Every structure is written in C-alpha cells, then in structure tokens.
C-alpha cells in the first residue's frame, strides 16, 4: 500500500482483503493505552515492520500487505528486494486523496504541509523498470 497519512489505506485493506497479514510501522507505537507516536523511534518502528515482513516471507504467508505511506522509491525498495528474493508476486496500490481531507482525518495529526509533501513525492516517484510488479494501481478517491 502507498498513500499519504489519512488517504484511507486502513479502510481500503479492511474492505478489500481477508486472510492476510498486515505489517506496519504504526504497530510499533500501539500500546495498551492506544497509539503513542514518538518521532525519535521511527527508525526502530520501520526496522520492526521490515523484520515482520521478512518473518512472513519465511513462513510462505500467501498475502502480506505493507501498510506504510511508501511515498518514495527509497521507502518501497527494501520490500521489493525482499519479495523478489523470495520470488513473491508484488502489487503496488497507491491511494490518492485530496490532501486537505487527509489532513483533517488522519489519526496521527500529520499537518497539511507534510501531507502535501507526501502527495508530491508520490507524484514525482519513478519506479525502476526492473522491479517485477504483478500490477501497479493508482486509485484516486473523492
């Protein structure tokens, strides 16, 4: 999955997939009292997310969804490399939504200026031609 904060990635996953494993950096910040984000731990959160992804690949999990913003090639690259190493098929789904709507509804209080940068990063992203995607979908939502 790819899309700015508040673009509807979680809802899209819930409405379109069953029997899948979802990995997300956000999971790192879930506590018994709710979501507690700490920017200083973001690197650890992404490392844990990637370890979880590798773990599911090792278990031959049929469907693994990476539920991060994945706005740039740099963010997507480790997952593509690992999936290719395990000969997994890869589908990239990018959700595009009006940045003002994303800013108003994202649960992480990401400001509009940051969401605008995320949307620009997605629009400027050029995926390497040698990446073996089964499909690439961009879904623009109202």
Short mmCIF file of C-alpha atoms in Angstrom, two decimals:
data_model
loop_
_atom_site.label_atom_id
_atom_site.label_comp_id
_atom_site.label_asym_id
_atom_site.label_seq_id
_atom_site.Cartn_x
_atom_site.Cartn_y
_atom_site.Cartn_z
CA UNK A 1 0.00 0.00 0.00
CA UNK A 2 1.06 3.54 -0.67
CA UNK A 3 -0.59 6.82 0.19
CA UNK A 4 -0.28 9.81 2.45
CA UNK A 5 -1.49 9.72 6.04
CA UNK A 6 -5.29 9.88 6.01
CA UNK A 7 -5.64 8.61 2.43
CA UNK A 8 -7.66 5.58 3.52
CA UNK A 9 -5.12 2.76 3.44
CA UNK A 10 -6.52 1.00 6.52
CA UNK A 11 -10.08 1.25 5.24
CA UNK A 12 -9.05 0.01 1.80
CA UNK A 13 -7.36 -3.02 3.34
CA UNK A 14 -10.36 -3.81 5.58
CA UNK A 15 -12.79 -3.51 2.66
CA UNK A 16 -10.76 -5.47 0.11
CA UNK A 17 -8.74 -8.16 1.86
CA UNK A 18 -9.29 -11.10 4.17
CA UNK A 19 -6.89 -13.80 5.33
CA UNK A 20 -3.86 -11.57 5.01
CA UNK A 21 -1.05 -10.43 7.26
CA UNK A 22 -0.55 -6.68 7.54
CA UNK A 23 2.74 -5.16 8.62
CA UNK A 24 3.01 -1.51 9.52
CA UNK A 25 5.45 0.80 11.27
CA UNK A 26 2.42 2.15 13.14
CA UNK A 27 2.13 -1.15 15.01
CA UNK A 28 5.31 -0.26 16.91
CA UNK A 29 3.53 2.69 18.51
CA UNK A 30 0.43 0.80 19.63
CA UNK A 31 0.34 0.44 23.41
CA UNK A 32 -2.21 -0.80 25.91
CA UNK A 33 -3.39 2.82 26.22
CA UNK A 34 -3.60 3.46 22.48
CA UNK A 35 -1.38 4.92 19.77
CA UNK A 36 1.63 6.83 21.16
CA UNK A 37 3.85 8.19 18.39
CA UNK A 38 7.47 9.11 19.10
CA UNK A 39 9.35 10.55 16.11
CA UNK A 40 12.67 9.56 17.71
CA UNK A 41 11.66 5.87 17.46
CA UNK A 42 10.57 5.96 13.82
CA UNK A 43 13.71 4.14 12.63
CA UNK A 44 13.07 1.33 15.12
CA UNK A 45 9.43 1.18 14.04
CA UNK A 46 10.36 0.72 10.39
CA UNK A 47 13.03 -1.85 11.29
CA UNK A 48 10.44 -3.87 13.22
CA UNK A 49 7.99 -3.61 10.33
CA UNK A 50 10.61 -4.94 7.91
CA UNK A 51 11.54 -7.79 10.27
CA UNK A 52 7.86 -8.74 10.48
CA UNK A 53 7.65 -8.69 6.68
CA UNK A 54 10.69 -10.97 6.36
CA UNK A 55 9.23 -13.28 9.00
CA UNK A 56 6.02 -13.68 7.00
CA UNK A 57 8.02 -14.27 3.81
CA UNK A 58 9.95 -17.03 5.59
CA UNK A 59 6.64 -18.61 6.63
CA UNK A 60 5.42 -18.51 2.99
CA UNK A 61 2.47 -16.36 4.02
CA UNK A 62 0.24 -16.14 0.92
CA UNK A 63 -0.68 -12.44 1.27
CA UNK A 64 1.34 -9.82 3.12
CA UNK A 65 0.34 -6.17 3.00
CA UNK A 66 2.84 -3.44 3.86
CA UNK A 67 0.69 -0.66 5.26
CA UNK A 68 3.04 2.31 5.37
CA UNK A 69 2.95 5.58 3.44
CA UNK A 70 5.59 4.25 0.99
CA UNK A 71 5.64 7.56 -0.85
CA UNK A 72 9.16 7.20 -2.28
CA UNK A 73 11.22 4.59 -4.06
CA UNK A 74 13.60 4.54 -1.07
CA UNK A 75 10.75 3.51 1.24
CA UNK A 76 9.50 0.78 -1.11
CA UNK A 77 12.88 -0.63 -2.20
CA UNK A 78 13.65 -2.94 0.76
CA UNK A 79 10.26 -4.62 0.47
CA UNK A 80 10.59 -5.11 -3.28
CA UNK A 81 14.10 -6.54 -2.87
CA UNK A 82 12.97 -8.97 -0.17
CA UNK A 83 9.85 -10.02 -2.09
CA UNK A 84 11.95 -10.62 -5.21
CA UNK A 85 14.47 -12.65 -3.19
CA UNK A 86 11.61 -14.90 -2.05
CA UNK A 87 10.06 -14.95 -5.54
CA UNK A 88 6.87 -13.40 -4.23
CA UNK A 89 4.50 -11.53 -6.51
CA UNK A 90 4.21 -7.81 -5.86
CA UNK A 91 1.28 -5.47 -6.35
CA UNK A 92 1.55 -1.76 -5.60
CA UNK A 93 -1.67 0.04 -4.75
CA UNK A 94 -1.44 3.79 -4.28
CA UNK A 95 -4.33 5.77 -2.85
CA UNK A 96 -4.63 9.43 -3.81
CA UNK A 97 -6.98 11.71 -1.91
CA UNK A 98 -7.32 15.46 -1.55
CA UNK A 99 -4.55 16.49 0.89
CA UNK A 100 -6.93 18.75 2.87
CA UNK A 101 -9.23 15.78 3.51
CA UNK A 102 -6.25 13.63 4.51
CA UNK A 103 -5.02 16.29 6.93
CA UNK A 104 -8.45 16.62 8.52
CA UNK A 105 -8.99 12.91 9.04
CA UNK A 106 -5.59 11.31 9.62
CA UNK A 107 -5.30 9.82 13.08
CA UNK A 108 -1.66 10.84 13.54
CA UNK A 109 -2.20 14.61 13.38
CA UNK A 110 0.09 14.93 10.36
CA UNK A 111 -0.14 18.56 9.21
CA UNK A 112 -1.35 19.57 5.75
CA UNK A 113 2.12 20.79 4.75
CA UNK A 114 3.58 17.32 5.38
CA UNK A 115 0.73 15.61 3.56
CA UNK A 116 1.28 17.93 0.60
CA UNK A 117 4.94 16.83 0.54
CA UNK A 118 3.85 13.17 0.67
CA UNK A 119 1.50 13.67 -2.28
CA UNK A 120 4.26 15.42 -4.26
CA UNK A 121 6.66 12.60 -3.50
CA UNK A 122 4.13 10.07 -4.83
CA UNK A 123 3.50 12.12 -7.97
CA UNK A 124 7.25 12.54 -8.62
CA UNK A 125 8.08 8.90 -7.87
CA UNK A 126 9.62 6.93 -10.73
CA UNK A 127 9.66 3.20 -10.10
CA UNK A 128 12.62 1.29 -11.55
CA UNK A 129 11.63 -0.61 -14.68
CA UNK A 130 13.39 -3.78 -13.47
CA UNK A 131 11.11 -4.10 -10.42
CA UNK A 132 8.83 -7.04 -11.07
CA UNK A 133 5.36 -5.84 -10.13
CA UNK A 134 2.40 -8.06 -10.93
CA UNK A 135 0.34 -4.87 -11.10
CA UNK A 136 0.50 -1.20 -10.22
CA UNK A 137 -2.76 0.55 -9.39
CA UNK A 138 -3.40 4.17 -8.52
CA UNK A 139 -6.81 4.83 -7.05
CA UNK A 140 -7.97 8.42 -6.82
CA UNK A 141 -10.67 8.82 -4.21
CA UNK A 142 -13.22 11.57 -3.69
#
